[in-house]
Amino acid sequence: KQANGTIKIAIQKIGRLSEGSLELLKNMGLQFETYKDRLFTSCRNLPIDILFLRDDDIPEYVQDGVADLGIVGSNVLDERETSIQRLLPLDFGYCSLNIAVLEQSMLLSVNDLKGKRIATSYPIALARYLTEKKIKAEIVLLRGSVEIAPALKVADAICDLVSTGSTLRTNRLKVIEKVSRSQAILIGQNDPPEQKKQLIERLLLRARGVQEARKYKYVMFNLPKDALEKITKLVPGCKSPTVIPLNDPRFVAIHSV
Ligand code: PRP
Ligand code: ZN
């Protein structure tokens, strides 16, 4: 391992993206151990360190060069002016930024929010949305635990990410408006250090490979030879299926993507 060529990948420590991020890195062939509250781990088979951080901090870490790559929700990127590169949408971590109110609230739509207080960690996306809808409301900026703001009467509504919906349910909140959508995305520096470029390219290629592979299945089965024509129409494969003769001449094996 060359000390200065080590690639650092930042992923979310605890939250919506943690599991999907770890799964992606493992599927990319990175071998590492991690458990509980670890702050980082080193890969066994490649000069790569994985850093576990708060998702909202990841864009800054990548911009400052503390991390070379990061996995964040696209919503986090929409909130800042960081000059980083969006390398690859990752097709997991889908969620949406929603405006929600307490279940018993009389506020039913965005129009009811005029002059109200809305708590959020996503002030830019919310402000953009309110301007678009021509609604003047007060934005209360909270760094975390936004979901308890209405119960504490800190705000009349919240604007927060909803993924499974269980945070809302637990806090007796209901969605009244959808502001934007988000999914996990791989980010990197605009101009990565020369000695790291090759490995970064390789990792990007592998990440793309993992995503491609998720779209395909390799099927193998045996069937009577006279059904071959029908089956070939059902499983045409990329070009054409592989047909292998069996010991019993009445049967063949088919392999197809
Ligand atoms: C978001 C949001 C909620 C949770 C919603 O947090 O703030 O807490 O996800 O998910 P659910 O609908 O599945 O309950 P995030 O993962 O961004 O973590 P953070 O609040 O620590 O930034
Ligand atoms: Zn977050």
XYZ file of N, CA and C and ligand atoms in Angstrom:
794
model
N 0.838 -1.215 0.000
C 0.000 0.000 0.000
C 0.867 1.257 0.000
N 0.568 2.176 -0.931
C 1.303 3.454 -0.888
C 0.491 4.390 -0.004
N 1.116 4.920 1.032
C 0.395 5.728 2.023
C -0.353 6.896 1.373
N 0.325 7.612 0.475
C -0.320 8.825 -0.043
C -1.292 8.544 -1.194
N -1.268 7.327 -1.703
C -2.193 6.997 -2.781
C -3.483 6.386 -2.268
N -3.587 6.248 -0.950
C -4.781 5.625 -0.372
C -6.029 6.452 -0.652
N -7.042 5.785 -1.194
C -8.307 6.457 -1.510
C -9.201 6.424 -0.286
N -9.800 7.555 0.034
C -10.741 7.586 1.151
C -12.163 7.758 0.626
N -13.028 6.835 1.043
C -14.425 6.888 0.615
C -15.301 7.196 1.827
N -16.068 8.274 1.749
C -16.918 8.677 2.876
C -18.345 8.200 2.652
N -18.881 7.496 3.647
C -20.282 7.076 3.565
C -21.015 7.439 4.855
N -22.349 7.365 4.819
C -23.140 7.755 5.988
C -22.938 6.754 7.129
N -22.735 7.295 8.318
C -22.470 6.471 9.497
C -23.714 5.685 9.915
N -24.790 6.395 10.206
C -26.039 5.721 10.584
C -27.169 6.413 9.841
N -27.962 5.669 9.121
C -29.098 6.297 8.451
C -29.535 5.575 7.205
N -30.303 6.275 6.424
C -30.951 5.693 5.265
C -29.982 5.067 4.282
N -28.776 5.685 4.155
C -27.886 5.261 3.082
C -26.813 4.271 3.528
N -26.710 4.049 4.852
C -25.594 3.243 5.376
C -25.568 1.841 4.761
N -26.702 1.150 4.844
C -26.737 -0.235 4.399
C -26.454 -0.354 2.903
N -27.140 0.455 2.121
C -26.961 0.415 0.672
C -25.538 0.754 0.270
N -24.919 1.698 0.993
C -23.548 2.104 0.671
C -22.578 0.957 0.932
N -22.730 0.305 2.092
C -21.848 -0.815 2.430
C -22.015 -1.953 1.418
N -23.264 -2.201 1.049
C -23.536 -3.284 0.101
C -22.879 -2.981 -1.246
N -22.992 -1.731 -1.689
C -22.374 -1.367 -2.960
C -20.857 -1.579 -2.905
N -20.227 -1.095 -1.830
C -18.770 -1.208 -1.722
C -18.334 -2.677 -1.699
N -19.098 -3.513 -0.990
C -18.775 -4.954 -0.963
C -18.933 -5.559 -2.353
N -20.022 -5.204 -3.021
C -20.247 -5.735 -4.375
C -19.200 -5.245 -5.364
N -18.578 -4.121 -5.049
C -17.500 -3.608 -5.909
C -16.197 -4.361 -5.639
N -16.243 -5.303 -4.700
C -15.070 -6.138 -4.448
C -14.175 -5.630 -3.332
N -14.616 -4.620 -2.594
C -13.814 -4.125 -1.480
C -14.006 -5.064 -0.289
N -12.886 -5.521 0.290
C -12.983 -6.418 1.434
C -12.623 -5.664 2.699
N -13.584 -5.604 3.637
C -13.331 -4.866 4.871
C -14.253 -5.357 5.969
N -13.908 -5.041 7.200
C -14.745 -5.374 8.352
C -15.280 -4.078 8.920
N -16.467 -4.140 9.473
C -16.958 -2.989 10.223
C -18.065 -3.432 11.160
N -18.192 -2.738 12.252
C -19.265 -3.035 13.186
C -19.478 -1.839 14.086
N -20.671 -1.760 14.622
C -21.059 -0.742 15.596
C -20.595 0.669 15.252
N -19.991 1.374 16.194
C -19.703 2.796 16.002
C -18.325 3.084 15.431
N -17.846 2.230 14.538
C -16.498 2.486 14.013
C -16.491 3.774 13.204
N -15.358 4.502 13.260
C -15.260 5.761 12.524
C -14.653 5.565 11.140
N -13.826 4.535 11.029
C -13.306 4.203 9.701
C -12.841 2.758 9.678
N -12.624 2.250 8.463
C -12.077 0.904 8.325
C -11.176 0.896 7.097
N -10.170 0.021 7.116
C -9.264 -0.087 5.971
C -9.581 -1.358 5.203
N -9.516 -1.272 3.882
C -9.768 -2.455 3.064
C -8.566 -3.378 3.121
N -8.825 -4.683 3.071
C -7.745 -5.668 3.088
C -7.092 -5.806 1.724
N -7.867 -5.631 0.666
C -7.355 -6.001 -0.653
C -7.020 -4.823 -1.559
N -7.293 -3.606 -1.094
C -7.004 -2.429 -1.924
C -6.591 -1.272 -1.012
N -5.806 -0.321 -1.513
C -5.419 0.828 -0.676
C -6.575 1.809 -0.519
N -7.587 1.381 0.223
C -8.787 2.199 0.395
C -9.185 2.229 1.865
N -9.504 3.431 2.369
C -10.080 3.579 3.701
C -11.527 4.027 3.539
N -12.399 3.500 4.386
C -13.792 3.939 4.369
C -14.049 4.751 5.629
N -14.573 5.961 5.457
C -14.863 6.837 6.597
C -16.360 6.872 6.821
N -16.776 6.753 8.085
C -18.202 6.809 8.413
C -18.515 8.175 9.008
N -19.321 8.967 8.281
C -19.564 10.354 8.668
C -21.055 10.686 8.648
N -21.401 11.862 9.172
C -22.776 12.348 9.016
C -22.984 12.682 7.543
N -24.070 12.226 6.979
C -24.250 12.405 5.529
C -24.159 13.871 5.103
N -24.693 14.755 5.949
C -24.715 16.169 5.575
C -23.316 16.790 5.502
N -22.328 16.140 6.137
C -20.960 16.674 6.130
C -20.134 16.159 4.950
N -20.623 15.115 4.300
C -19.811 14.443 3.278
C -19.401 15.342 2.103
N -20.317 16.179 1.567
C -19.876 17.040 0.455
C -18.682 17.919 0.810
N -18.648 18.493 2.024
C -17.515 19.331 2.429
C -16.228 18.508 2.512
N -16.335 17.311 3.090
C -15.142 16.461 3.207
C -14.562 16.153 1.832
N -15.442 15.921 0.868
C -14.960 15.607 -0.483
C -14.382 16.867 -1.130
N -15.066 17.974 -0.956
C -14.572 19.219 -1.553
C -13.206 19.593 -0.994
N -13.026 19.410 0.328
C -11.751 19.762 0.961
C -10.660 18.726 0.722
N -11.013 17.621 0.080
C -10.004 16.611 -0.227
C -9.699 15.673 0.932
N -10.460 15.755 2.026
C -10.289 14.817 3.140
C -10.747 13.430 2.673
N -11.806 13.409 1.863
C -12.254 12.171 1.225
C -12.140 12.346 -0.284
N -11.862 11.236 -0.976
C -11.744 11.305 -2.438
C -13.072 11.022 -3.111
N -13.841 10.124 -2.490
C -15.153 9.775 -3.021
C -16.154 9.809 -1.872
N -17.418 9.974 -2.188
C -18.433 9.967 -1.142
C -19.751 9.471 -1.699
N -20.572 8.935 -0.807
C -21.925 8.546 -1.203
C -22.904 9.370 -0.377
N -23.709 10.182 -1.061
C -24.672 11.050 -0.372
C -26.008 11.040 -1.101
N -27.020 11.551 -0.442
C -28.295 11.749 -1.114
C -28.183 12.989 -1.984
N -28.797 12.961 -3.160
C -28.685 14.119 -4.044
C -29.293 15.354 -3.376
N -30.232 15.142 -2.444
C -30.841 16.267 -1.727
C -29.808 17.078 -0.939
N -28.817 16.388 -0.401
C -27.766 17.065 0.373
C -26.953 17.973 -0.546
N -26.743 17.527 -1.777
C -25.972 18.331 -2.736
C -26.751 19.566 -3.162
N -28.069 19.388 -3.305
C -28.891 20.511 -3.755
C -28.826 21.679 -2.777
N -28.406 21.403 -1.542
C -28.393 22.428 -0.499
C -27.143 23.290 -0.505
N -26.118 22.907 -1.255
C -24.887 23.712 -1.141
C -24.216 23.995 -2.470
N -23.315 24.946 -2.376
C -22.644 25.450 -3.568
C -21.320 24.745 -3.798
N -21.125 23.592 -3.191
C -19.831 22.920 -3.283
C -19.480 22.596 -4.726
N -18.199 22.739 -5.031
C -17.748 22.385 -6.372
C -17.225 20.958 -6.342
N -18.152 20.032 -6.469
C -17.752 18.633 -6.520
C -18.402 18.001 -7.730
N -17.907 16.807 -8.064
C -18.428 16.156 -9.252
C -19.454 15.105 -8.887
N -20.584 15.127 -9.584
C -21.581 14.073 -9.437
C -21.157 12.973 -10.399
N -20.645 11.868 -9.855
C -20.067 10.844 -10.726
C -21.088 9.836 -11.234
N -21.981 9.384 -10.336
C -22.877 8.299 -10.743
C -24.093 8.215 -9.821
N -25.301 8.337 -10.379
C -26.484 8.074 -9.558
C -26.516 6.591 -9.216
N -26.871 6.226 -7.995
C -26.639 4.850 -7.545
C -27.889 3.970 -7.466
N -29.052 4.531 -7.750
C -30.253 3.702 -7.828
C -30.609 3.026 -6.498
N -30.278 3.674 -5.390
C -30.829 3.244 -4.099
C -30.962 4.493 -3.233
N -31.480 4.328 -2.032
C -31.629 5.483 -1.153
C -32.671 6.460 -1.663
N -33.685 5.922 -2.339
C -34.736 6.804 -2.848
C -35.546 7.383 -1.688
N -35.802 8.660 -1.749
C -36.658 9.280 -0.748
C -37.140 10.607 -1.325
N -38.062 11.243 -0.609
C -38.470 12.553 -1.095
C -38.508 13.540 0.049
N -38.316 14.788 -0.320
C -38.362 15.875 0.648
C -39.808 16.336 0.700
N -40.426 16.165 1.863
C -41.856 16.443 1.975
C -42.157 17.466 3.063
N -43.255 18.169 2.878
C -43.758 19.018 3.959
C -44.806 18.209 4.715
N -44.654 18.161 6.046
C -45.576 17.384 6.858
C -46.043 18.199 8.050
N -47.211 17.844 8.549
C -47.787 18.516 9.726
C -48.304 17.445 10.676
N -48.641 17.836 11.891
C -49.217 16.882 12.839
C -50.526 16.315 12.272
N -50.807 15.058 12.582
C -51.982 14.387 12.021
C -53.267 15.197 12.205
N -53.396 15.832 13.376
C -54.658 16.542 13.654
C -54.652 17.993 13.141
N -53.546 18.392 12.475
C -53.427 19.785 12.032
C -54.477 20.162 10.990
N -54.874 21.438 10.999
C -55.849 21.935 10.030
C -55.154 22.403 8.747
N -53.832 22.419 8.758
C -53.098 22.817 7.552
C -53.151 21.655 6.557
N -53.716 21.925 5.372
C -53.978 20.813 4.453
C -53.177 20.882 3.157
N -52.711 22.084 2.811
C -51.942 22.189 1.575
C -50.960 23.346 1.705
N -50.138 23.494 0.685
C -49.096 24.523 0.717
C -49.700 25.915 0.921
N -50.902 26.133 0.417
C -51.534 27.451 0.561
C -51.836 27.810 2.009
N -52.025 26.788 2.845
C -52.292 27.038 4.263
C -51.026 27.431 5.025
N -49.888 27.390 4.364
C -48.623 27.631 5.071
C -48.227 29.107 5.101
N -49.026 29.963 4.478
C -48.736 31.410 4.482
C -48.562 31.908 5.913
N -47.430 32.563 6.176
C -47.185 33.134 7.494
C -46.869 32.119 8.578
N -46.780 30.816 8.212
C -46.494 29.777 9.219
C -44.993 29.522 9.320
N -44.616 28.796 10.376
C -43.210 28.442 10.572
C -42.984 26.998 10.131
N -41.973 26.802 9.282
C -41.665 25.455 8.794
C -40.224 25.112 9.194
N -40.071 24.045 9.967
C -38.732 23.632 10.410
C -38.108 22.695 9.389
N -36.824 22.877 9.107
C -36.153 22.017 8.124
C -34.635 22.072 8.250
N -33.977 21.047 7.729
C -32.520 21.077 7.566
C -32.193 21.369 6.100
N -33.230 21.576 5.297
C -33.043 21.805 3.858
C -33.624 23.146 3.448
N -33.057 24.252 3.985
C -33.649 25.577 3.771
C -33.650 26.012 2.307
N -32.649 25.619 1.554
C -32.556 26.098 0.171
C -33.646 25.475 -0.690
N -33.778 24.149 -0.579
C -34.819 23.464 -1.358
C -36.206 23.972 -0.957
N -36.396 24.187 0.344
C -37.706 24.654 0.814
C -37.988 26.072 0.321
N -36.982 26.950 0.437
C -37.173 28.337 -0.003
C -37.500 28.381 -1.495
N -36.801 27.548 -2.259
C -37.039 27.506 -3.705
C -38.494 27.099 -3.978
N -38.932 26.090 -3.245
C -40.298 25.581 -3.426
C -41.342 26.639 -3.058
N -41.112 27.309 -1.925
C -42.089 28.309 -1.468
C -42.164 29.483 -2.444
N -41.009 29.887 -2.968
C -40.988 30.981 -3.937
C -41.797 30.610 -5.175
N -41.545 29.372 -5.624
C -42.247 28.866 -6.796
C -43.762 28.886 -6.577
N -44.199 28.538 -5.366
C -45.631 28.490 -5.058
C -46.150 29.849 -4.580
N -45.242 30.847 -4.563
C -45.589 32.203 -4.119
C -46.171 32.223 -2.707
N -45.555 31.465 -1.811
C -45.993 31.412 -0.421
C -44.918 32.056 0.455
N -45.310 32.993 1.301
C -44.364 33.580 2.255
C -44.546 32.878 3.597
N -43.496 32.164 4.014
C -43.546 31.465 5.299
C -42.193 31.618 5.962
N -42.155 31.361 7.267
C -40.886 31.489 7.983
C -40.172 30.141 8.026
N -38.906 30.136 7.640
C -38.150 28.887 7.670
C -37.336 28.820 8.961
N -37.573 27.769 9.746
C -36.837 27.572 11.000
C -35.761 26.525 10.735
N -34.503 26.945 10.768
C -33.412 26.029 10.432
C -33.036 25.166 11.642
N -33.167 23.839 11.482
C -32.765 22.897 12.523
C -31.769 21.921 11.920
N -30.742 21.563 12.697
C -29.716 20.670 12.162
C -30.112 19.196 12.248
N -30.983 18.865 13.193
C -31.399 17.470 13.337
C -32.696 17.386 14.111
N -33.250 16.195 14.232
C -34.507 15.953 14.959
C -35.608 16.924 14.562
N -35.695 17.191 13.290
C -36.704 18.110 12.765
C -38.111 17.596 13.078
N -38.239 16.264 13.104
C -39.567 15.650 13.239
C -40.271 15.970 14.556
N -39.517 16.412 15.569
C -40.205 16.713 16.836
C -40.604 18.186 16.957
N -40.231 18.994 15.972
C -40.511 20.432 16.040
C -42.005 20.767 16.204
N -42.921 20.129 15.452
C -44.336 20.487 15.625
C -44.860 20.154 17.029
N -44.489 18.996 17.561
C -44.951 18.613 18.903
C -44.426 19.591 19.948
N -43.224 20.112 19.734
C -42.633 21.078 20.667
C -43.106 22.500 20.395
N -43.929 22.648 19.378
C -44.464 23.957 18.968
C -43.359 24.923 18.527
N -42.272 24.358 18.058
C -41.186 25.166 17.504
C -41.560 25.576 16.080
N -42.451 24.797 15.469
C -42.877 25.083 14.108
C -44.270 24.517 13.876
N -44.939 25.019 12.807
C -46.275 24.528 12.468
C -46.200 23.345 11.517
N -45.087 23.268 10.801
C -44.910 22.188 9.825
C -43.429 21.875 9.745
N -43.096 20.739 9.124
C -41.687 20.444 8.879
C -41.503 20.157 7.402
N -40.264 20.291 6.952
C -39.925 19.898 5.599
C -38.728 18.965 5.760
N -38.955 17.658 5.584
C -37.890 16.695 5.860
C -37.959 15.522 4.891
N -36.894 14.725 4.911
C -36.841 13.565 4.034
C -37.733 12.461 4.561
N -38.420 11.828 3.643
C -39.236 10.672 4.000
C -38.796 9.520 3.121
N -38.409 8.438 3.767
C -37.982 7.270 3.008
C -38.987 6.146 3.225
N -38.922 5.465 4.363
C -39.917 4.428 4.648
C -41.203 5.045 5.191
N -41.091 6.225 5.783
C -42.259 6.868 6.384
C -42.382 6.588 7.878
N -41.453 5.802 8.428
C -41.624 5.420 9.834
C -41.309 6.565 10.795
N -40.405 7.456 10.431
C -40.133 8.615 11.291
C -41.391 9.471 11.421
N -42.082 9.679 10.314
C -43.323 10.459 10.344
C -44.361 9.776 11.217
N -44.540 8.476 10.973
C -45.542 7.700 11.706
C -45.295 7.789 13.212
N -44.031 7.579 13.601
C -43.680 7.598 15.020
C -44.018 8.938 15.652
N -43.881 10.014 14.864
C -44.098 11.354 15.412
C -45.470 11.920 15.071
N -46.377 11.041 14.620
C -47.763 11.423 14.310
C -47.835 12.604 13.344
N -47.104 12.467 12.253
C -47.096 13.521 11.239
C -47.671 12.969 9.943
N -48.252 13.856 9.134
C -48.741 13.439 7.819
C -48.201 14.389 6.751
N -47.974 13.836 5.571
C -47.430 14.624 4.460
C -48.537 15.452 3.832
N -48.249 16.724 3.545
C -49.235 17.514 2.800
C -48.706 17.967 1.431
N -47.383 18.012 1.274
C -46.839 18.403 -0.029
C -45.517 17.692 -0.289
N -45.250 17.414 -1.586
C -43.955 16.837 -1.968
C -43.108 17.953 -2.576
N -41.893 18.136 -2.083
C -41.038 19.226 -2.549
C -40.055 18.756 -3.628
N -39.362 17.657 -3.370
C -38.425 17.125 -4.373
C -38.081 15.683 -4.070
N -37.420 15.048 -5.023
C -37.017 13.652 -4.871
C -35.508 13.532 -4.764
N -35.071 12.404 -4.214
C -33.633 12.216 -4.034
C -33.273 10.745 -4.148
N -32.044 10.479 -4.539
C -31.500 9.118 -4.487
C -30.013 9.220 -4.172
N -29.409 8.102 -3.809
C -27.981 8.124 -3.486
C -27.165 8.398 -4.746
N -26.045 9.098 -4.553
C -25.206 9.450 -5.697
C -23.745 9.392 -5.269
N -22.909 8.926 -6.177
C -21.470 8.862 -5.897
C -20.839 10.187 -6.311
N -20.114 10.806 -5.394
C -19.490 12.093 -5.714
C -17.969 12.004 -5.584
N -17.288 12.907 -6.268
C -15.828 12.953 -6.203
C -15.344 14.377 -6.373
N -14.012 14.536 -6.281
C -13.457 15.881 -6.449
C -13.443 16.270 -7.921
N -13.498 17.566 -8.174
C -13.427 18.039 -9.548
C -12.094 17.692 -10.184
N -11.027 17.832 -9.403
C -9.700 17.568 -9.944
C -8.918 16.697 -8.957
N -9.138 15.376 -8.979
C -8.485 14.503 -7.995
C -6.971 14.460 -8.196
N -6.187 14.201 -7.115
C -4.733 14.130 -7.214
C -4.306 13.102 -8.260
N -3.259 13.444 -8.979
C -2.781 12.618 -10.095
C -2.588 11.143 -9.702
N -1.947 10.910 -8.523
C -1.596 9.522 -8.168
C -2.821 8.692 -7.781
N -3.972 9.355 -7.683
C -5.170 8.609 -7.288
C -6.120 8.363 -8.447
N -5.860 9.058 -9.547
C -6.821 9.034 -10.655
C -7.116 7.626 -11.163
N -6.069 6.809 -11.255
C -6.228 5.485 -11.844
C -7.161 4.617 -11.002
N -6.934 4.620 -9.691
C -7.767 3.800 -8.808
C -9.205 4.326 -8.767
N -9.348 5.645 -8.796
C -10.695 6.220 -8.801
C -11.458 5.772 -10.049
N -10.777 5.802 -11.191
C -11.388 5.345 -12.442
C -11.831 3.891 -12.332
N -10.947 3.079 -11.736
C -11.225 1.652 -11.602
C -12.454 1.425 -10.720
N -12.529 2.205 -9.649
C -13.665 2.064 -8.727
C -14.975 2.479 -9.395
N -14.878 3.528 -10.190
C -16.056 4.019 -10.894
C -16.558 2.963 -11.884
N -15.609 2.332 -12.550
C -15.940 1.275 -13.500
C -16.640 0.121 -12.779
N -16.111 -0.233 -11.602
C -16.711 -1.325 -10.836
C -18.102 -0.961 -10.352
N -18.279 0.294 -9.919
C -19.598 0.733 -9.443
C -20.608 0.638 -10.586
N -20.181 1.047 -11.779
C -21.071 0.934 -12.938
C -21.393 -0.520 -13.224
N -20.383 -1.377 -13.080
C -20.556 -2.808 -13.318
C -21.582 -3.408 -12.374
N -21.483 -3.031 -11.096
C -22.425 -3.545 -10.090
C -23.847 -3.158 -10.493
N -24.005 -1.923 -10.949
C -25.337 -1.452 -11.323
C -25.866 -2.167 -12.543
N -24.984 -2.372 -13.539
C -25.394 -3.091 -14.740
C -25.829 -4.503 -14.371
N -25.012 -5.137 -13.508
C -25.261 -6.534 -13.148
C -26.616 -6.703 -12.470
N -27.047 -5.656 -11.763
C -28.329 -5.758 -11.066
C -29.502 -5.864 -12.036
N -29.262 -5.408 -13.277
C -30.351 -5.413 -14.251
C -30.487 -6.764 -14.955
N -29.471 -7.650 -14.809
C -29.492 -8.906 -15.557
C -29.501 -10.120 -14.644
N -29.997 -11.227 -15.198
C -29.937 -12.522 -14.507
C -29.372 -13.536 -15.490
N -28.607 -14.477 -14.953
C -28.090 -15.555 -15.771
C -28.907 -16.786 -15.443
N -29.635 -17.314 -16.413
C -30.479 -18.487 -16.122
C -29.943 -19.723 -16.834
N -30.034 -20.853 -16.148
C -29.598 -22.124 -16.736
C -30.703 -23.129 -16.514
N -31.040 -23.871 -17.534
C -32.012 -24.947 -17.328
C -31.912 -25.992 -18.432
N -32.485 -27.179 -18.119
C -32.528 -28.274 -19.086
C -33.938 -28.352 -19.650
N -34.021 -28.752 -20.925
C -35.358 -28.889 -21.487
C -35.344 -29.866 -22.656
N -36.532 -30.375 -23.032
C -36.601 -31.276 -24.188
C -36.160 -30.532 -25.437
N -35.412 -31.204 -26.266
C -34.827 -30.584 -27.447
C -35.894 -29.952 -28.351
N -37.056 -30.600 -28.457
C -38.058 -30.082 -29.403
C -38.746 -28.806 -28.903
N -38.448 -28.406 -27.658
C -39.015 -27.145 -27.155
C -38.055 -25.977 -27.389
N -36.909 -26.304 -27.979
C -35.824 -25.329 -28.101
C -36.245 -24.034 -28.811
N -36.964 -24.179 -29.890
C -37.309 -22.994 -30.682
C -38.190 -22.031 -29.883
N -39.196 -22.611 -29.203
C -40.097 -21.801 -28.377
C -39.344 -21.086 -27.263
N -38.475 -21.852 -26.593
C -37.746 -21.311 -25.440
C -36.786 -20.196 -25.876
N -36.149 -20.367 -27.011
C -35.207 -19.360 -27.508
C -35.909 -18.012 -27.681
N -37.180 -18.060 -28.052
C -37.937 -16.809 -28.187
C -38.173 -16.172 -26.818
N -38.347 -17.021 -25.800
C -38.616 -16.506 -24.443
C -37.361 -15.953 -23.787
N -36.225 -16.616 -23.985
C -34.962 -16.169 -23.369
C -33.909 -15.962 -24.455
N -34.058 -14.890 -25.232
C -33.160 -14.681 -26.375
C -31.706 -14.407 -25.985
N -31.446 -14.040 -24.710
C -30.077 -13.722 -24.307
C -29.616 -12.433 -24.936
N -28.347 -12.085 -24.714
C -27.825 -10.846 -25.281
C -27.743 -10.968 -26.796
N -27.122 -12.050 -27.279
C -27.074 -12.292 -28.724
C -27.939 -13.493 -29.043
N -27.611 -14.607 -28.387
C -28.342 -15.850 -28.597
C -27.976 -16.758 -27.425
N -28.896 -17.606 -26.931
C -28.567 -18.420 -25.763
C -27.544 -19.508 -26.096
N -26.817 -19.957 -25.070
C -25.883 -21.066 -25.236
C -26.669 -22.365 -25.091
N -26.518 -23.261 -26.056
C -27.228 -24.541 -25.987
C -26.205 -25.661 -25.886
N -26.310 -26.483 -24.833
C -25.332 -27.540 -24.596
C -26.031 -28.898 -24.645
N -25.513 -29.824 -25.456
C -26.155 -31.141 -25.521
C -25.993 -31.895 -24.204
N -26.997 -32.672 -23.817
C -26.891 -33.503 -22.620
C -26.606 -34.942 -23.049
N -26.285 -35.774 -22.057
C -25.997 -37.174 -22.323
C -27.216 -37.848 -22.957
N -28.381 -37.522 -22.439
C -29.634 -38.005 -23.016
C -29.940 -37.138 -24.242
N -29.901 -37.708 -25.453
C -30.011 -36.888 -26.672
C -31.355 -36.175 -26.818
N -32.349 -36.551 -26.016
C -33.650 -35.866 -26.143
C -33.651 -34.509 -25.433
N -32.602 -34.245 -24.608
C -32.563 -33.015 -23.810
C -31.363 -32.126 -24.138
N -31.522 -30.846 -23.886
C -30.396 -29.908 -23.990
C -30.394 -29.009 -22.746
N -29.230 -28.389 -22.482
C -29.138 -27.388 -21.410
C -29.061 -26.020 -22.067
N -29.741 -25.059 -21.479
C -29.709 -23.692 -22.016
C -29.124 -22.741 -20.977
N -28.213 -21.904 -21.396
C -27.701 -20.831 -20.553
C -28.010 -19.522 -21.248
N -28.607 -18.592 -20.533
C -28.961 -17.348 -21.182
C -28.930 -16.177 -20.210
N -28.551 -14.997 -20.721
C -28.576 -13.782 -19.894
C -29.898 -13.079 -20.125
C -33.641 11.377 7.200
C -34.727 12.197 7.881
C -35.424 11.225 8.777
C -35.265 9.904 8.032
C -36.546 9.544 7.346
O -32.481 11.361 7.968
O -34.179 13.270 8.596
O -34.812 11.154 10.029
O -34.224 10.093 7.069
O -36.553 8.180 6.963
P -37.819 7.248 7.199
O -38.968 7.808 6.394
O -37.376 5.919 6.642
O -38.118 7.167 8.658
P -30.998 11.096 7.363
O -30.833 9.663 6.941
O -30.672 12.121 6.339
O -30.072 11.258 8.655
P -29.775 12.615 9.454
O -31.127 13.091 9.910
O -28.883 12.138 10.556
O -29.091 13.534 8.515
Zn -29.144 13.759 6.612
